[in-house]
Tab-separated table of C-alpha atoms and ligand atoms in Angstrom:
chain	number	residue	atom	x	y	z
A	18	UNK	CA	97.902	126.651	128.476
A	19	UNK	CA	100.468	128.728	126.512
A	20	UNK	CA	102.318	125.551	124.578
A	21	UNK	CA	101.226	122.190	124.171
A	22	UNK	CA	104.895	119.831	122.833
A	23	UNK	CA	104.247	117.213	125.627
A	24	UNK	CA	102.364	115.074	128.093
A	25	UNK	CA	103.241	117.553	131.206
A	26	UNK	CA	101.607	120.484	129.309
A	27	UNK	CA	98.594	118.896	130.081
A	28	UNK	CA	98.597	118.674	133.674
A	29	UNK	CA	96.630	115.863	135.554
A	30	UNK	CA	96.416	113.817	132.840
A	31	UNK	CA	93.542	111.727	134.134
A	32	UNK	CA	91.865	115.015	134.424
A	33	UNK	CA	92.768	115.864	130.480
A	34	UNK	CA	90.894	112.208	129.628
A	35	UNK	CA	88.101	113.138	131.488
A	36	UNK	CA	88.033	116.706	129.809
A	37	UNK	CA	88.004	114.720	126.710
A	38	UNK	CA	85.145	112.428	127.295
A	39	UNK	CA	82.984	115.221	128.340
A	40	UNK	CA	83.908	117.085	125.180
A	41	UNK	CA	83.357	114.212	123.133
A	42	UNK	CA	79.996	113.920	124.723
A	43	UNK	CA	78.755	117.370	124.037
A	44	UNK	CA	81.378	118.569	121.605
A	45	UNK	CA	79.319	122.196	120.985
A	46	UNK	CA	78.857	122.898	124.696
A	47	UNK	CA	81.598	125.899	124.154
A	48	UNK	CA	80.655	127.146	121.310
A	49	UNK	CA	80.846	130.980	122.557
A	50	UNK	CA	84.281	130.324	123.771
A	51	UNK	CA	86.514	130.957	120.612
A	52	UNK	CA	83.711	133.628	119.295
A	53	UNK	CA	86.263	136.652	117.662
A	54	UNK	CA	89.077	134.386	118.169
A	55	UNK	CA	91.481	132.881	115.798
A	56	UNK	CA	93.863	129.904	115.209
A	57	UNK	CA	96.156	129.980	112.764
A	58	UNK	CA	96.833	126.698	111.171
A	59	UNK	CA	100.715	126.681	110.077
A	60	UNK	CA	101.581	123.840	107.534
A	61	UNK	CA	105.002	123.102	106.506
A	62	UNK	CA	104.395	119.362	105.106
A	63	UNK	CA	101.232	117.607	103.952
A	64	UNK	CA	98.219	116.528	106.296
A	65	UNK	CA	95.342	115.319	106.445
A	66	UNK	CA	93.929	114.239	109.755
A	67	UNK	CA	95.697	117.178	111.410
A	68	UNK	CA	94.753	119.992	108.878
A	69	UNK	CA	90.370	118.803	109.422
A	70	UNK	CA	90.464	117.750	112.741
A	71	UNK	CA	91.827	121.065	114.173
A	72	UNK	CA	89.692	123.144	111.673
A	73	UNK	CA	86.508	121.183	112.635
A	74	UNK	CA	87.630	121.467	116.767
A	75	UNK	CA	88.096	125.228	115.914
A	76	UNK	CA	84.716	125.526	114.681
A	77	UNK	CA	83.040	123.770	117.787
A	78	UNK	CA	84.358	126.040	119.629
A	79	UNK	CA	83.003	129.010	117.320
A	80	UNK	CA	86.586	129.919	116.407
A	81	UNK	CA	87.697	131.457	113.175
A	82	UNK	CA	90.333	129.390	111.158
A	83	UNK	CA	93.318	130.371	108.984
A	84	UNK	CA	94.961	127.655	107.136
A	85	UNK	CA	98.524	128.776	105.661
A	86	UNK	CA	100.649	126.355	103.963
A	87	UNK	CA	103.937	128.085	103.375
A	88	UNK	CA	105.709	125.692	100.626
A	89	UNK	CA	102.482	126.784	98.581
A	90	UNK	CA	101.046	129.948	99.002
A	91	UNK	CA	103.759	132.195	101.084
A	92	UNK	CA	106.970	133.181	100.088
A	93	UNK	CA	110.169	131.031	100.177
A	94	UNK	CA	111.754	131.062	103.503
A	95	UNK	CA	115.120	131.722	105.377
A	96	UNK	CA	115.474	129.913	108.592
A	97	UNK	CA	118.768	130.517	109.510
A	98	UNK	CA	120.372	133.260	110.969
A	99	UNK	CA	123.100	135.357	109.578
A	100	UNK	CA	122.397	133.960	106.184
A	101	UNK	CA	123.115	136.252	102.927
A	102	UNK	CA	119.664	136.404	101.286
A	103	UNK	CA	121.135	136.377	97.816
A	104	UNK	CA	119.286	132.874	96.768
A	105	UNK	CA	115.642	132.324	96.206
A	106	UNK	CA	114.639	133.120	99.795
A	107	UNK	CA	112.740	136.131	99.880
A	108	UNK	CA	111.467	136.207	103.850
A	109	UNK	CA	113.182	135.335	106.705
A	110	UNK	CA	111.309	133.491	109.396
A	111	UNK	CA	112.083	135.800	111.589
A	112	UNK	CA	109.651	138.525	110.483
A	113	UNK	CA	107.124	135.758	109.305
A	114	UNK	CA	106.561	134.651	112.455
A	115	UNK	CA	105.945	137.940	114.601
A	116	UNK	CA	103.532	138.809	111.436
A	117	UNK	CA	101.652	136.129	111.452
A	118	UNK	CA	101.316	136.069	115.164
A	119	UNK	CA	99.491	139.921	114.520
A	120	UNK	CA	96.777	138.124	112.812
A	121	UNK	CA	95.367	135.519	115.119
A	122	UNK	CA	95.123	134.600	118.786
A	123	UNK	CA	96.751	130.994	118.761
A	124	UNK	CA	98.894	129.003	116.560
A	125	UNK	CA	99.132	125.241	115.470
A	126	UNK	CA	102.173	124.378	113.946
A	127	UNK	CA	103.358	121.480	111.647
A	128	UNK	CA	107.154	121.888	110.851
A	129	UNK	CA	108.554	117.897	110.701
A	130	UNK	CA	112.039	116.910	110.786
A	131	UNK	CA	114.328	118.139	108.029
A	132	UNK	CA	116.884	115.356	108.602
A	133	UNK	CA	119.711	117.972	107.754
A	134	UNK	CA	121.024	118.447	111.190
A	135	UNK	CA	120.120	115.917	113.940
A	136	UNK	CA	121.192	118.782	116.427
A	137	UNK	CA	118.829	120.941	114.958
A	138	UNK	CA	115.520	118.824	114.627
A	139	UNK	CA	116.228	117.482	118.020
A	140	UNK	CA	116.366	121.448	119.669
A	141	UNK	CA	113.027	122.377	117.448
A	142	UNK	CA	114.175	125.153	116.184
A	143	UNK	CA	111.531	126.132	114.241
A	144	UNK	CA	109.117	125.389	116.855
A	145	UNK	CA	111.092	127.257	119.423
A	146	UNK	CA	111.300	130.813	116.939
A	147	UNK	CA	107.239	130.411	116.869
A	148	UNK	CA	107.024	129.705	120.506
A	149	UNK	CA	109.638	132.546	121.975
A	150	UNK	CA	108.707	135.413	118.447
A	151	UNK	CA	105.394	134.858	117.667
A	152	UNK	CA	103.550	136.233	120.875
A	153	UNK	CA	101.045	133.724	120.614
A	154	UNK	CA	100.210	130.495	122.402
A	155	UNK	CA	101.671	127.797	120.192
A	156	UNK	CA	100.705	123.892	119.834
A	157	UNK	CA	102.163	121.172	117.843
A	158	UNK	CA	100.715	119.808	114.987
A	159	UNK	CA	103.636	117.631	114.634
A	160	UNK	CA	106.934	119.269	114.795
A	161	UNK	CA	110.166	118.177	114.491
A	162	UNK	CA	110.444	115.362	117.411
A	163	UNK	CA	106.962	115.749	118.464
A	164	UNK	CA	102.971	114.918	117.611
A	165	UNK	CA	101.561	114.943	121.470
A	166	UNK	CA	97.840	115.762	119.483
A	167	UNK	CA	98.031	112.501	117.569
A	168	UNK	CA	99.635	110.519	121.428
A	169	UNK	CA	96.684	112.526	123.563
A	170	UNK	CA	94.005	111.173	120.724
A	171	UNK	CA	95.410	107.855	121.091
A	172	UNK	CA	95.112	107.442	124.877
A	173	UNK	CA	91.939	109.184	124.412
A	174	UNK	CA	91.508	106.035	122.061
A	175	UNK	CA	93.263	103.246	124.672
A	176	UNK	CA	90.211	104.719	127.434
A	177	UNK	CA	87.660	103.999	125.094
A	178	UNK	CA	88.362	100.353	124.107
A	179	UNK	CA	90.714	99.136	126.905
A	180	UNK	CA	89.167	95.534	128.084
A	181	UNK	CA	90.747	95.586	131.686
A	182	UNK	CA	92.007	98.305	134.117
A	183	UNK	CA	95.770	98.471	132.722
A	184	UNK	CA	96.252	96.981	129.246
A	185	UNK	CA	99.114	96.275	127.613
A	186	UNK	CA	99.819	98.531	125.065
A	187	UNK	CA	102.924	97.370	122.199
A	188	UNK	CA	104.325	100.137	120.325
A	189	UNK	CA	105.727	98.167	116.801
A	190	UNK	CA	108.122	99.354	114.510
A	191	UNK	CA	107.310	98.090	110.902
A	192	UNK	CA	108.940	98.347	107.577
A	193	UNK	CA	108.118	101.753	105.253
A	194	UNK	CA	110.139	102.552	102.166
A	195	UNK	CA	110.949	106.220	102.979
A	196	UNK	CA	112.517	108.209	105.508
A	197	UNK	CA	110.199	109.286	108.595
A	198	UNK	CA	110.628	111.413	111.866
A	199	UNK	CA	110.357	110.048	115.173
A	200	UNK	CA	108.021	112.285	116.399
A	201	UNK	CA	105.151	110.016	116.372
A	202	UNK	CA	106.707	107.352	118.400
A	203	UNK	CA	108.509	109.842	120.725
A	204	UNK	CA	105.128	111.487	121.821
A	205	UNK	CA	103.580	107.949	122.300
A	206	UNK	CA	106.461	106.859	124.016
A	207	UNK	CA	105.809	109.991	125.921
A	208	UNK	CA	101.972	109.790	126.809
A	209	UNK	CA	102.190	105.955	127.620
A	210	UNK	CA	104.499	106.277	130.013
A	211	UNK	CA	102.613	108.907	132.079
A	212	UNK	CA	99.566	106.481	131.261
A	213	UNK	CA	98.459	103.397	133.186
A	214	UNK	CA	99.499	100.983	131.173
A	215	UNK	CA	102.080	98.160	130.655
A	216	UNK	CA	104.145	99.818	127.699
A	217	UNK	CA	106.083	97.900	125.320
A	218	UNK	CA	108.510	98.794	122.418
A	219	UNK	CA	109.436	96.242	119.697
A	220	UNK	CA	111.848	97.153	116.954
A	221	UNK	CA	114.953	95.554	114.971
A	222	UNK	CA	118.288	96.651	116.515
A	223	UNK	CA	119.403	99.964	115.596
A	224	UNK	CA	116.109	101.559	115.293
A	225	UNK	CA	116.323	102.442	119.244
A	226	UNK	CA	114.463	105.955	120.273
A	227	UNK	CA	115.916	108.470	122.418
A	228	UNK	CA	116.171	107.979	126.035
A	229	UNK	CA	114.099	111.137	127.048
A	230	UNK	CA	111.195	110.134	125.492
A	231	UNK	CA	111.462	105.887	126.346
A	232	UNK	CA	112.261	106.333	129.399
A	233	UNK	CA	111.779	103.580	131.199
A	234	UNK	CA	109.456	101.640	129.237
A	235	UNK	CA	110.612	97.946	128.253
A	236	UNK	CA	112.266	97.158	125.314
A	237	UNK	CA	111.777	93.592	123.383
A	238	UNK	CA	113.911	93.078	120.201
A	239	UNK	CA	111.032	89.873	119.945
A	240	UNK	CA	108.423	91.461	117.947
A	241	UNK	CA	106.737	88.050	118.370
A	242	UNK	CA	107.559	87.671	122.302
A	243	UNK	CA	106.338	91.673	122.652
A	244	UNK	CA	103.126	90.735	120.806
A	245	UNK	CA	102.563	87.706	123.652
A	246	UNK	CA	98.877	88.870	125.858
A	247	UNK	CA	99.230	92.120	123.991
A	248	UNK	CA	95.744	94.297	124.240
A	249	UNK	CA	96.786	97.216	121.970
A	250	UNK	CA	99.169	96.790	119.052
A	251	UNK	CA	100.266	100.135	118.065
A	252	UNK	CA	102.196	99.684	114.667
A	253	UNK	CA	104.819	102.776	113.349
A	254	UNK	CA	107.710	103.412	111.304
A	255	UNK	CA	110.851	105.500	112.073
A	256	UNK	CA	113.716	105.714	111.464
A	257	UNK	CA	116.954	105.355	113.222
A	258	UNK	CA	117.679	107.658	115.933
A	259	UNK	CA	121.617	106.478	116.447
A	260	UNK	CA	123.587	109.539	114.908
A	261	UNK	CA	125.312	107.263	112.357
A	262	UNK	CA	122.448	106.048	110.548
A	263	UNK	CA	120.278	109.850	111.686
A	264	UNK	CA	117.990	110.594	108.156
A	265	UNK	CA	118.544	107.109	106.459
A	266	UNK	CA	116.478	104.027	105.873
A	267	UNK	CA	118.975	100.963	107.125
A	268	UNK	CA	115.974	98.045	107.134
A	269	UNK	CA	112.736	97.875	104.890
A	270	UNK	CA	112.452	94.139	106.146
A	271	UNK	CA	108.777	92.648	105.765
A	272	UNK	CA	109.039	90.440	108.533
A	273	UNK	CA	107.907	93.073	110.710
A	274	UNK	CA	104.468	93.694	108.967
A	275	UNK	CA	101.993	93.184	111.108
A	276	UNK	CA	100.018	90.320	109.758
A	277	UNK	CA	96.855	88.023	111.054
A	278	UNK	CA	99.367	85.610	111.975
A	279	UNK	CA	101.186	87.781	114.709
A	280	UNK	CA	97.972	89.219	115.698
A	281	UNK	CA	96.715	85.759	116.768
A	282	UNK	CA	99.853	85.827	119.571
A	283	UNK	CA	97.598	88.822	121.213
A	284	UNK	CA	95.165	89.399	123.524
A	285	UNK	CA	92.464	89.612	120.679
A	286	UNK	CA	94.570	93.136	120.309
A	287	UNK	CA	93.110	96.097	118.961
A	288	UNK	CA	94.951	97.856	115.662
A	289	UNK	CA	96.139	100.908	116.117
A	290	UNK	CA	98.444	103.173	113.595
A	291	UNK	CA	98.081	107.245	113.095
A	292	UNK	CA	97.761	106.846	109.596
A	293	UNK	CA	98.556	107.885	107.011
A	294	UNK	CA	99.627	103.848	106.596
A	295	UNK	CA	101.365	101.994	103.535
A	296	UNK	CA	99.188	98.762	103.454
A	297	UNK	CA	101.013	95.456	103.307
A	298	UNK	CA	104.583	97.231	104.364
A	299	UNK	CA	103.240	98.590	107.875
A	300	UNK	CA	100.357	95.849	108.268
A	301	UNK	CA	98.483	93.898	105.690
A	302	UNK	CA	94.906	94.339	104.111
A	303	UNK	CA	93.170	91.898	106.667
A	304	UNK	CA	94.598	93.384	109.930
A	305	UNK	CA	93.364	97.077	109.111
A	306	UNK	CA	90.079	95.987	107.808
A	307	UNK	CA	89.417	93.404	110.417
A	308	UNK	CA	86.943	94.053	113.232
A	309	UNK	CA	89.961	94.822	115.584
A	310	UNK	CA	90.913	97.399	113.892
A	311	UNK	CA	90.415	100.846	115.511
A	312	UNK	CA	92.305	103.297	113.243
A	313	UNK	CA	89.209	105.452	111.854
A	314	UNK	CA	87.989	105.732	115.641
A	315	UNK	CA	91.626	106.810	116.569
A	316	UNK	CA	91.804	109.438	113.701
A	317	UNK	CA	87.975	110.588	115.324
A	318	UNK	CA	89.817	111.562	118.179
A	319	UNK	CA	92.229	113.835	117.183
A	320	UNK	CA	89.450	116.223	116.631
A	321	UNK	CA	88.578	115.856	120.609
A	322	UNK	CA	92.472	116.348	121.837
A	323	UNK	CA	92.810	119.330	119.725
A	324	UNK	CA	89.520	120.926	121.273
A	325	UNK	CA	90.772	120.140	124.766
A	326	UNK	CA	94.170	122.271	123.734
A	327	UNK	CA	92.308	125.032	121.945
A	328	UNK	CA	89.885	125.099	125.094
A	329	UNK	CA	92.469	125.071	127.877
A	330	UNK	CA	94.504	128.046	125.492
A	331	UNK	CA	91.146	129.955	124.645
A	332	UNK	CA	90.758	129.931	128.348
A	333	UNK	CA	94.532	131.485	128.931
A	334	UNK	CA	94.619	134.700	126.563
B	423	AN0	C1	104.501	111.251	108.972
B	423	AN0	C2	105.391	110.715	110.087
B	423	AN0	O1	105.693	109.522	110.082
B	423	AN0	O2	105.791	111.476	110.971
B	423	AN0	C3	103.203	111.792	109.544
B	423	AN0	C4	102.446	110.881	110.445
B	423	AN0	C5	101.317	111.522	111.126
B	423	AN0	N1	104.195	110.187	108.045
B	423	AN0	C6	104.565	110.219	106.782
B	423	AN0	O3	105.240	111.122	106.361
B	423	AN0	C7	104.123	109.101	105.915
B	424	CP	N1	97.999	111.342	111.859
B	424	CP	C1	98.222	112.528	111.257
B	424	CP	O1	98.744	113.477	111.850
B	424	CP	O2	97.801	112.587	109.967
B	424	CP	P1	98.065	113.766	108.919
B	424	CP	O3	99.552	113.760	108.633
B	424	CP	O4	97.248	113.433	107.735
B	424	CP	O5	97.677	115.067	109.546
């Protein structure tokens, strides 16, 4: 594996659960594998999950681990081209990337929407300069219109707790104060569809995703009607997609908070959300706290889809 952006860079993807479950089972069974090898954790925005999870799958696997976090410790960088350095940009990107790339074997990179240029986030162009300059096999660790670690660690999640052969899974939009990529519901949007399961979106009008990631998955404005037999509630924010409103919060409305109420319309649903989550905007105190809530086992996972990637692209140097 020399990229992992998507659900197709995986392959079989029953065959990248199973992977998983073995992992999870024995997670130190490879832990020659990564011996003299390096990954390279790139941060260009805050983490938590992301930042441990692939540190602790690197060491499993007897990998070494670099964490850089440019905005902190590295110097200020250009990222367009053709630009007169005269501001207070003292590296271009450019010959960043290649250099890093000289000191490790793989690269994880988090790089999220900059909400400047819709044309830009949406052609990852900072993802793209590390995959194509850095001579290194390169993963997302949520870029710009992607997070396909946190969507495989939440199928991974869906296997583990699903009640019946092909649950229904409802992806929610929910109110959040601030301005936040896509990414995570794109990749989910992504994964589910490939999965087998009945996928649902719910969100207020204008908040629609783009069509290459929903495909062909159903769309309920309801949030209540969507929530009807639902197995898997799947709460996010996002905001809009629609060029007009691209990079701007146009509804904070708390009717959308997932609450016990609307979770009594389910299936006896399971709570799922990435984190990190703003209690009582996204859902309330009771629904992440009650026994159907699965968001601590979800953020478990993301340590076992990261191994699978940094196995399959340990295996491909
Ligand atoms: C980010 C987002 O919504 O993309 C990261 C989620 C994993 N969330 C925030 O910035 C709060
Ligand atoms: N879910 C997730 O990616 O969390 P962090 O932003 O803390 O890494």
């Amino acid at each position: 594996m020399r990229t992992f952006t998507n659900v197709q860079d995986l392959g079989d993807l029953k065959e990248a659960v199973r992977d998983a479950l073995e992992i999870k089972k024995d997670r130190f069974s490879l832990k020659h594998l990564g011996e003299n090898k390096t990954v390279m954790l790139v941060f260009f925005n805050s983490s938590l999950r992301t930042r441990l999870s692939s540190q602790k799958a690197a060491m499993n696997l007897g990998m070494n681990t670099i964490i850089l976090d440019i905005n902190q410790s590295a110097w200020k960088l250009e990222t367009e081209r053709g630009v007169v350095m005269d501001g207070d940009k003292s590296e271009h990107l450019l010959e960043a990337i290649p250099v890093i790339g000289c000191y490790c074997d793989i690269i994880g990179l988090r790089s999220f929407a900059r909400f400047e240029n819709k044309g830009d986030d949406y052609s990852e162009i900072i993802l793209n300069q590390f995959i194509v300059n850095s001579g290194r096999p390169v993963f997302s660790m949520e870029s710009a219109i992607v997070h396909p670690l946190q969507a495989f660690a939440d199928l991974i999640t869906i296997e583990e707790f699903k009640p019946k052969p092909r649950p229904k899974v409802v992806m929610t939009w929910a109110p959040h104060p601030l301005v936040l990529p896509q990414a995570v519901p794109n990749s989910f949007a992504d994964f589910m569809n490939e999965a087998d399961v009945d996928f649902v979106i719910t969100h207020p009008e204008g908040y629609e995703l783009d069509t290459q990631f929903v495909r062909d998955a159903n769309i309920e404005y309801n949030q209540e009607k969507a929530f009807e037999n639902a197995d898997f509630i799947y709460a996010k924010n996002w905001s809009p997609f629609r060029d007009e409103n691209y990079g701007r919060v146009i509804n904070i409305d708390r009717s959308w908070t997932v609450n016990t109420r609307k979770m009594s319309l389910t299936n006896d649903a399971y709570f799922m959300h990435c984190l990190p989550v703003r209690r009582n905007m996204i859902v309330t105190d009771d629904v992440i706290e009650g026994p159907r809530s699965i968001v601590i086992q979800e953020a478990a996972n993301r340590e076992i889809s990261c191994q699978v990637v940094l196995k399959r692209m340990l295996k491909s140097l």
